[in-house]
CSV table of C-alpha atoms and ligand atoms in Angstrom, one decimal:
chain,number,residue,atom,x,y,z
X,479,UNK,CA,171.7,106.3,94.0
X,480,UNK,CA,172.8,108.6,91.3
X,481,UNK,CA,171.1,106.9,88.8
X,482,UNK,CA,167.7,107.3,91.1
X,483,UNK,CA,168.0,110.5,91.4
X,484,UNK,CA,168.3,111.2,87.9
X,485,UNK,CA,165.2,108.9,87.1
X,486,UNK,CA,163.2,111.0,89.5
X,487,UNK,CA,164.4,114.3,87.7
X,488,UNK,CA,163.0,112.8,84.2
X,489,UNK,CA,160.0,111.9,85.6
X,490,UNK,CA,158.8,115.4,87.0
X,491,UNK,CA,159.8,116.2,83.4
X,492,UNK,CA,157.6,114.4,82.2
X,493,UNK,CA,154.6,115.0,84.7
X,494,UNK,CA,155.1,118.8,83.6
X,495,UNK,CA,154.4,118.2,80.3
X,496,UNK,CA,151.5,116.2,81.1
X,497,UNK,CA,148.3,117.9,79.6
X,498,UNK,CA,145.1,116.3,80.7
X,499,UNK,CA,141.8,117.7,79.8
X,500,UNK,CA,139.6,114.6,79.7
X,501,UNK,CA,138.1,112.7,82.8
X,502,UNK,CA,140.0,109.7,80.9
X,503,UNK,CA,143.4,111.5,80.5
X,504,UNK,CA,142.6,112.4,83.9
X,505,UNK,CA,142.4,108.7,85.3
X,506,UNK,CA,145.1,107.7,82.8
X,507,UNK,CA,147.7,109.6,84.6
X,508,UNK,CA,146.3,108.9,88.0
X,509,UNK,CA,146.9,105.2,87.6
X,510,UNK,CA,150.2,105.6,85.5
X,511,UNK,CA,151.7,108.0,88.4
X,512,UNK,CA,149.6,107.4,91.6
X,513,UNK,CA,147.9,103.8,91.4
X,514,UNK,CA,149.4,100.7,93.3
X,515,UNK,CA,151.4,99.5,90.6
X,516,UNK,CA,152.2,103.1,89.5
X,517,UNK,CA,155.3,105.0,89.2
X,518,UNK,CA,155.3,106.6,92.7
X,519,UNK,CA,154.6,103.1,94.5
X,520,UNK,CA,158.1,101.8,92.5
X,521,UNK,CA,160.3,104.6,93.4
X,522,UNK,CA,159.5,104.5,96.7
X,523,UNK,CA,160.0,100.6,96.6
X,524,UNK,CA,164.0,101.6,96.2
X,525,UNK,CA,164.1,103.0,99.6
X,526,UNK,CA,164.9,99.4,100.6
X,527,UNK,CA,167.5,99.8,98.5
X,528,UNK,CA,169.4,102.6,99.9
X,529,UNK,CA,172.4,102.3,101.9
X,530,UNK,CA,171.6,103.1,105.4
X,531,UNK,CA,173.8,106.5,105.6
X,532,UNK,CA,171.5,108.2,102.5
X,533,UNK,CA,168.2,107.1,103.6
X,534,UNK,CA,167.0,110.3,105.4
X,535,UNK,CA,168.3,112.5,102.5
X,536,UNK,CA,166.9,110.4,99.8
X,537,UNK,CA,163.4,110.0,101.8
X,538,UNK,CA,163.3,114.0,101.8
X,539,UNK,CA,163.8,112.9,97.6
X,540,UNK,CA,161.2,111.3,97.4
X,541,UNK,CA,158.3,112.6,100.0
X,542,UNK,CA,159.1,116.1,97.6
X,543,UNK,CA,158.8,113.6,94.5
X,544,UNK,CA,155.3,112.6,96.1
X,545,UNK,CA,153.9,115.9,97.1
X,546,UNK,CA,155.1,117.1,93.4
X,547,UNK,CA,152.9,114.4,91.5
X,548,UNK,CA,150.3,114.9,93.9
X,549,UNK,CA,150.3,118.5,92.9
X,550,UNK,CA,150.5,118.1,89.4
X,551,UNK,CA,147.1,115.9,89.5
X,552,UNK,CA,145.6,118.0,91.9
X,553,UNK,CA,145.9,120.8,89.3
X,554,UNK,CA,144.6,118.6,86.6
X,555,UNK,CA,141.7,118.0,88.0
X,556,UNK,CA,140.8,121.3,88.2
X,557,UNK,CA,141.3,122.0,84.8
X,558,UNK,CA,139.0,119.1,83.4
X,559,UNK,CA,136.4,120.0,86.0
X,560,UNK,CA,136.7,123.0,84.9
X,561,UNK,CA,135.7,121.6,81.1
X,562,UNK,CA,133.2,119.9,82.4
X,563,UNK,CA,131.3,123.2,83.8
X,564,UNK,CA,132.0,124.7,80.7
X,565,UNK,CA,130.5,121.7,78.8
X,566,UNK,CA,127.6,121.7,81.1
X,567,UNK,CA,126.7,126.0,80.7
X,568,UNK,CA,126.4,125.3,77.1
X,569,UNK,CA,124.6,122.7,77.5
X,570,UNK,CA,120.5,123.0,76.1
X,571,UNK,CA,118.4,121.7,79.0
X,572,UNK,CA,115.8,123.0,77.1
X,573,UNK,CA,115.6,120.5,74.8
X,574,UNK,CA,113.3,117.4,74.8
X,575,UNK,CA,114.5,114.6,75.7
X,576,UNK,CA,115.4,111.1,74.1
X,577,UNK,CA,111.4,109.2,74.2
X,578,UNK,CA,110.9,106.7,76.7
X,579,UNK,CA,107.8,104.4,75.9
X,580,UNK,CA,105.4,104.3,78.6
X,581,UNK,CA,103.0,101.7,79.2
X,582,UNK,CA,98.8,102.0,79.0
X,583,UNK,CA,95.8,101.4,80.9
X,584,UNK,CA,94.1,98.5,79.5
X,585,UNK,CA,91.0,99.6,77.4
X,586,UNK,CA,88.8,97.4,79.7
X,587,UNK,CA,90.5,99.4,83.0
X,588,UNK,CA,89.6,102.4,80.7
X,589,UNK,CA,86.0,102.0,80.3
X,590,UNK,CA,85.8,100.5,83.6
X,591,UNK,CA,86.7,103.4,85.3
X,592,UNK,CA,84.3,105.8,82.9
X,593,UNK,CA,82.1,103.5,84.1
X,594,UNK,CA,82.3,103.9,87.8
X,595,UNK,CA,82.8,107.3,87.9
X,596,UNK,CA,79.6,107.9,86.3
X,597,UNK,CA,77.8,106.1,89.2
X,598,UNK,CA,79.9,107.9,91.6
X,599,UNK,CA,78.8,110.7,90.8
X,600,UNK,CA,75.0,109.3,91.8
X,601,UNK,CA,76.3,108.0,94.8
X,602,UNK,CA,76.9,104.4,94.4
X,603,UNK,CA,79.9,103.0,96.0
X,604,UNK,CA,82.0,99.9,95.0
X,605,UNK,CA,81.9,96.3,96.1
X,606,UNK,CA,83.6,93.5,95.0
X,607,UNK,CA,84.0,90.0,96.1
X,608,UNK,CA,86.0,86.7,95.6
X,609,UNK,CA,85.8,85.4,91.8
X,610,UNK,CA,85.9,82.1,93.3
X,611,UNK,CA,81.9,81.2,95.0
X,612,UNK,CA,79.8,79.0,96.3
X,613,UNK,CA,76.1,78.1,94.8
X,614,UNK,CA,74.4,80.1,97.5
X,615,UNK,CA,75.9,83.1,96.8
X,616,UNK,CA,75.7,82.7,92.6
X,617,UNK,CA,73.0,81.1,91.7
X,618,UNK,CA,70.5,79.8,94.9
X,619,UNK,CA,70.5,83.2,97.0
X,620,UNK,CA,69.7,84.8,93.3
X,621,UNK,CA,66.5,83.3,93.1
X,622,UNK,CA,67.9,80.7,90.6
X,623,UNK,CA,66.7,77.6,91.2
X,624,UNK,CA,68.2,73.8,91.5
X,625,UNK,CA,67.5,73.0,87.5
X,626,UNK,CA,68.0,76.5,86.2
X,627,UNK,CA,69.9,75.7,82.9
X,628,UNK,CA,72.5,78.5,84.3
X,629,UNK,CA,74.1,76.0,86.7
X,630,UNK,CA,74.9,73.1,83.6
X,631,UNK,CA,78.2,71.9,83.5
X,632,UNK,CA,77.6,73.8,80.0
X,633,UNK,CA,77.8,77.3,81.4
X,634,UNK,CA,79.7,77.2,84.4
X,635,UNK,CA,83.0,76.2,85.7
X,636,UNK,CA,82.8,73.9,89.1
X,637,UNK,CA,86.0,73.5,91.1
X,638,UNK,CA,83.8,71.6,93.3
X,639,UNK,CA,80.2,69.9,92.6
X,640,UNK,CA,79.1,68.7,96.2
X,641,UNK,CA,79.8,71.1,98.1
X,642,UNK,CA,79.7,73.4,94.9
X,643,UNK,CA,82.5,75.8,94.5
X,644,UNK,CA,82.2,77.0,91.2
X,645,UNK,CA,83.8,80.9,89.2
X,646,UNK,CA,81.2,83.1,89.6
X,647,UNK,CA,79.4,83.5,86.6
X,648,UNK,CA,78.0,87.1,87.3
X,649,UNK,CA,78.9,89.8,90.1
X,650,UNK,CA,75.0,89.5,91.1
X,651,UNK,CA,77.1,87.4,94.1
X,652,UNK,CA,78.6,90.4,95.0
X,653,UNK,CA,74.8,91.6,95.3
X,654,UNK,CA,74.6,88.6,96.8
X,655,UNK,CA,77.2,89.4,99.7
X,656,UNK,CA,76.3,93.0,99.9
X,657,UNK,CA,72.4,92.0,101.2
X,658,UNK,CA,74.0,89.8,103.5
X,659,UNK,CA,76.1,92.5,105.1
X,660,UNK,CA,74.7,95.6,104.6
X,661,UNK,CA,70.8,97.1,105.9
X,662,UNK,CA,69.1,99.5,103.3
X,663,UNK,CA,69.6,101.7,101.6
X,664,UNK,CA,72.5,100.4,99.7
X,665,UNK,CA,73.7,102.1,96.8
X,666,UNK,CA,76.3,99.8,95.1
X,667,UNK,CA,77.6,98.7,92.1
X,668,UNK,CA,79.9,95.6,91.6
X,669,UNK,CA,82.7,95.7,89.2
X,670,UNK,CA,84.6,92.8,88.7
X,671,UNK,CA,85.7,89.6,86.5
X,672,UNK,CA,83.4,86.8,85.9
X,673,UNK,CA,83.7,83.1,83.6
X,674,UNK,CA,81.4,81.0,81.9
X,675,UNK,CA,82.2,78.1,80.3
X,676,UNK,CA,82.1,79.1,76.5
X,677,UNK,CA,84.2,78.3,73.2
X,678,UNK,CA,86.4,81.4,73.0
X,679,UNK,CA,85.5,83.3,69.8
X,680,UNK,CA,85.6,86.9,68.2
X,681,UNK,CA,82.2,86.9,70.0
X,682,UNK,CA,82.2,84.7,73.2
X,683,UNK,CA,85.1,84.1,76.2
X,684,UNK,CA,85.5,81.9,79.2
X,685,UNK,CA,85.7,85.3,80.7
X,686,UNK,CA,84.7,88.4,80.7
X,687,UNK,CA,83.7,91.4,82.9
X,688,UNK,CA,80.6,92.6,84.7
X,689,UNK,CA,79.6,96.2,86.1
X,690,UNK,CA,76.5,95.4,88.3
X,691,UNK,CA,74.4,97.7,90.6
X,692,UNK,CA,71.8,97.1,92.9
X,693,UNK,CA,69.8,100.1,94.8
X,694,UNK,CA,67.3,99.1,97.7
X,695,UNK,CA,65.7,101.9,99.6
X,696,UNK,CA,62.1,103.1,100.3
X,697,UNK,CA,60.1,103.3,97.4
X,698,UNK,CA,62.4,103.1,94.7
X,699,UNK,CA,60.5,102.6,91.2
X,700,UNK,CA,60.9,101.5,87.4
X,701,UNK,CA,61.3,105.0,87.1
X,702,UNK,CA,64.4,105.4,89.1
X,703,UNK,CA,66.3,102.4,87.3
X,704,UNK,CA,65.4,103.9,83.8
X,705,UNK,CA,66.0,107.5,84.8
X,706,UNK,CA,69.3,106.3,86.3
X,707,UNK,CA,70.1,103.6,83.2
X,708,UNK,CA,69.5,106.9,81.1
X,709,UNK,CA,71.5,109.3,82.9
X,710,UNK,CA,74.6,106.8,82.6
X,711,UNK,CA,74.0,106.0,78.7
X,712,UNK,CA,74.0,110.2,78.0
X,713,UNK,CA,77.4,110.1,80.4
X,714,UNK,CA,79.0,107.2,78.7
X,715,UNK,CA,78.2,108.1,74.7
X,716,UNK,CA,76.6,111.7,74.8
X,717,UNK,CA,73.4,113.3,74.5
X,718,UNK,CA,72.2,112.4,71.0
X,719,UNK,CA,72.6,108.6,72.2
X,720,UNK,CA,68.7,106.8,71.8
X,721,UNK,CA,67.7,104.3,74.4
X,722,UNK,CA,64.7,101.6,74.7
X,723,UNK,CA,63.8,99.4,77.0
X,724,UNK,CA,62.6,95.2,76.2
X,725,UNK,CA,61.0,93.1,78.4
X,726,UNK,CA,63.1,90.3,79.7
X,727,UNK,CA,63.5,87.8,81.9
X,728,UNK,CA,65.9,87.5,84.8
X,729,UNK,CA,64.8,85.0,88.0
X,730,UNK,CA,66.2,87.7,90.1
X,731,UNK,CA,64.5,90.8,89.0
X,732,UNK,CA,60.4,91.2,88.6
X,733,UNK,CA,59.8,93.1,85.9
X,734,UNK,CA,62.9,92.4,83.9
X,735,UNK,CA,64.1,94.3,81.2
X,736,UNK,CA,67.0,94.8,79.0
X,737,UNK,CA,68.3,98.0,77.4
X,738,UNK,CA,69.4,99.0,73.8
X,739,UNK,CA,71.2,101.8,72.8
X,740,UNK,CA,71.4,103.2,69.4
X,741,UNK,CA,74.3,101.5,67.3
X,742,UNK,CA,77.5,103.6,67.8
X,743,UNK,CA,79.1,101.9,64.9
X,744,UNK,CA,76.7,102.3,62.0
X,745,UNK,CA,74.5,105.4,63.5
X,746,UNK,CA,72.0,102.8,63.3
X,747,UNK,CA,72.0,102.5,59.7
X,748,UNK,CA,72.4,99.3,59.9
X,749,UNK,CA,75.9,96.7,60.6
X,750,UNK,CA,77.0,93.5,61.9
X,751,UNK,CA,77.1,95.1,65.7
X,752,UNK,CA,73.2,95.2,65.8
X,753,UNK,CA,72.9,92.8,63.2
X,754,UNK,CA,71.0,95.4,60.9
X,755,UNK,CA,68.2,96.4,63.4
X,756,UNK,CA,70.0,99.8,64.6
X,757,UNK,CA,70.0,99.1,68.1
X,758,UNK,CA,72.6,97.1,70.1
X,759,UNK,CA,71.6,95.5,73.9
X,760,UNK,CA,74.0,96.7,76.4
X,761,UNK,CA,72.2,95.7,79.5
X,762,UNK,CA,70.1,93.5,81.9
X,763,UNK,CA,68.1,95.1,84.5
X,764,UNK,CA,64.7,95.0,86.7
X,765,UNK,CA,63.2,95.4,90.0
X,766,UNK,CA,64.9,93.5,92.9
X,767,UNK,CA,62.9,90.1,93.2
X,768,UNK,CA,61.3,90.0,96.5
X,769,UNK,CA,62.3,86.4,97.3
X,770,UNK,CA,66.0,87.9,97.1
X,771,UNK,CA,65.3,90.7,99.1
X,772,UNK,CA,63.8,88.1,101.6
X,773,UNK,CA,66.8,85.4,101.4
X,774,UNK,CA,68.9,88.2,103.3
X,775,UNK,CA,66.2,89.3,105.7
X,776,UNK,CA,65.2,92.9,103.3
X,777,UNK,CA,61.4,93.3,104.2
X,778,UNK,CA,59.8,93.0,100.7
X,779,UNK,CA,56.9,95.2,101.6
X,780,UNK,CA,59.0,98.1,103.0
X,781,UNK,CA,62.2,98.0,100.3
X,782,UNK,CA,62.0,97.7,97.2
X,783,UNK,CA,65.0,98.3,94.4
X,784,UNK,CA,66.2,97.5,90.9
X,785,UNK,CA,69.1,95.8,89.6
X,786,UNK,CA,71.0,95.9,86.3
X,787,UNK,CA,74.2,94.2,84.9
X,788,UNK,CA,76.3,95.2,81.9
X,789,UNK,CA,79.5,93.5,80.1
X,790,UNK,CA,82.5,96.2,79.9
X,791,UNK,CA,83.3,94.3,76.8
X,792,UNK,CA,80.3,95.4,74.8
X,793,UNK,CA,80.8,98.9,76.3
X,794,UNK,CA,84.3,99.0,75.5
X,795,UNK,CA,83.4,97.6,71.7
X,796,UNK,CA,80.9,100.7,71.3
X,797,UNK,CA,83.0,103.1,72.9
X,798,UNK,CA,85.9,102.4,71.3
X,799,UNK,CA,84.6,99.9,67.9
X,800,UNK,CA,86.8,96.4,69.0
X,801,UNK,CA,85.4,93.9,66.8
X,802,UNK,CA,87.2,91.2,68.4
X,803,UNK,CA,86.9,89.7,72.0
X,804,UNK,CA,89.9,88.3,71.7
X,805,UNK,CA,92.1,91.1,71.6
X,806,UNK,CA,91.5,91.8,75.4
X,807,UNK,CA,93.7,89.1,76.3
X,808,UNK,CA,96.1,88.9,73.4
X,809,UNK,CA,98.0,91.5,74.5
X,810,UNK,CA,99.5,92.7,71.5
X,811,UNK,CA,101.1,95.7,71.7
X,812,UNK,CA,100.2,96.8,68.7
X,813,UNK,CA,96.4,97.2,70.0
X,814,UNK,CA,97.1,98.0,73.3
X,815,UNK,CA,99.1,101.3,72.8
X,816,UNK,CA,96.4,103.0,70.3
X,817,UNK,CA,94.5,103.9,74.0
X,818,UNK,CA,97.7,105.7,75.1
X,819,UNK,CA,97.3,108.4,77.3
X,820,UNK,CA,93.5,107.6,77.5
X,821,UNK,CA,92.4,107.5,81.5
J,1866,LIG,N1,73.3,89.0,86.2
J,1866,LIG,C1,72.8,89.2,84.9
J,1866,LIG,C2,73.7,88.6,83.9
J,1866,LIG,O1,74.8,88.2,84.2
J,1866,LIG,C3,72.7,90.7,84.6
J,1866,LIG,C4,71.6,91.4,85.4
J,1866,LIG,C5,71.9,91.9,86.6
J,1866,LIG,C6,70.3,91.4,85.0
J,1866,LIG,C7,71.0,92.5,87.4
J,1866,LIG,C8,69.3,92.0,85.8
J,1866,LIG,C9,69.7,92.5,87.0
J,1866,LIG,O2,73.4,88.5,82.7
């Protein structure tokens, strides 16, 4: 009992001369004095211990032994909290902070979006449709007919051959599905991933992606789809940009023609982009074929419209001179974050 008391005596000794200013000299003493294997917990285990006749005086002991460690933390707490304030006014929050790498927009999303905007602004809207389609929609709807080289095994991918299911090989089947549900006017265009079957090379991939619009109203002209064609090309590159104008041939437009643009890469002096002629094709386009109008019920003699379709690869490789397809879907970092912070 004597010896108890004695032990206690040595221990607030000690606790007073404990100097904590550290959250870890802190939790240090916590668990050395008030944990469940600490001291406290083992002096009051000799209460057991105790002959019955000292047991009230000695638990007065030791509930003033408690309250005197519990004290002496309280009281150290404050002091490193208080270090901690102190630590955290002279503390620069002014100063920039470590660099977190943040991930980009694809160059594709990129110029898609340029893209669309632009034709926002003229009042298109945006359709899309399934990448998987069926022949009608794809190929037969468009005017292209049952031995049109388009539909070889060559070009396109079948899931299915009879019925045919096949990936769409342009978003004109999102034309496709816009006539089918929508009366004139319709103002759309139809952005979206499409496949053909091709050996994947710094030129050519199994997939790629399409912007395609379509405009059906009274009396639209050949003059509305260049005017239009040109307004986007000044958007898209700037005003010193030249344009012309081919004829083509498309089995859903009548006329057909396809655009050039001056080459972006070489100021049309002359590179392998537009294989030393100056001028690089960035589009298909013509007036809405009036069989296609017809397939979906559009009176031919009271509509008409034009059409065009564009890659967002050949954009993109203007815009922003890739020379390689195949970095689209390489996803190398090392190309992918020189379009940081681009929108
Ligand atoms: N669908 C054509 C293609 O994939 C592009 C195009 C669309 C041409 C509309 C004319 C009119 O090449």
């Amino acid at each position: 009992m004597e010896a108890l008391l004695q032990q206690i005596e040595k221990y607030k000794q000690e606790i007073t001369e404990v100097e904590a200013t550290t959250a870890e000299a802190l939790e240090t003493f916590r668990i050395q004095w008030l944990g469940t294997k600490g001291t406290l917990k083992n002096v009051m285990g000799e209460m057991k211990n105790v002959p019955n006749e000292h047991k009230r005086a000695f638990g007065q002991v030791l509930n003033e032994f408690k309250l005197f460690v519990e004290a002496k933390f309280e009281s150290l707490q404050q002091a490193t909290g208080g270090a901690d304030n102190a630590a955290e006014k002279t503390f620069d929050w002014s100063l920039p902070s470590s660099f977190v790498p943040v991930g980009t927009r694809h160059p594709l999303t990129i110029v898609r979006n340029q893209i669309v905007s632009i034709f926002k602004t003229l009042g298109f809207a945006i359709a899309e449709g399934p990448e998987m389609e069926d022949d009608w929609h794809n190929f037969g709807a468009m005017n292209l007919p049952e031995d049109h080289p388009a539909r070889d095994m060559q070009d396109t991918f079948y899931i299915n051959q009879n019925p045919a299911w096949l990936l769409r090989t342009h978003t004109s089947s999102v034309q496709a599905r816009v006539m089918e549900n929508q009366k004139p006017p319709i103002r759309v265009i139809c952005p979206g991933r499409v496949y053909r079957n091709e050996t994947i090379s710094a030129r050519a991939h199994c997939f790629f992606h399409q912007i395609e619009g379509l405009y059906i109203d009274e009396n639209v002209s050949f003059a509305d789809l260049k005017q239009t064609l040109y307004f986007f090309v000044q958007e898209m590159f700037g005003k010193g940009v030249q344009v012309r104008f081919r004829p083509s041939y498309f089995p859903f437009t009548e006329p057909s023609a396809e655009m050039d643009i001056s080459c972006l890469i070489c100021d049309s002096k002359g590179c392998n982009v537009c294989k030393h002629t100056g001028w690089v094709e960035i589009l298909g386009s013509g007036m809405v074929h009036p069989k296609v109008l017809e397939n979906f019920g559009i009176d031919s003699t009271k509509y008409t419209g034009f059409a065009f379709g564009m890659g967002v690869e050949r954009i993109c490789q203007l815009k922003y001179q890739v020379n390689d397809l195949r970095l689209y879907s390489q996803n190398d970092v090392r190309f992918l974050k020189q379009f940081t912070g681009a929108m």
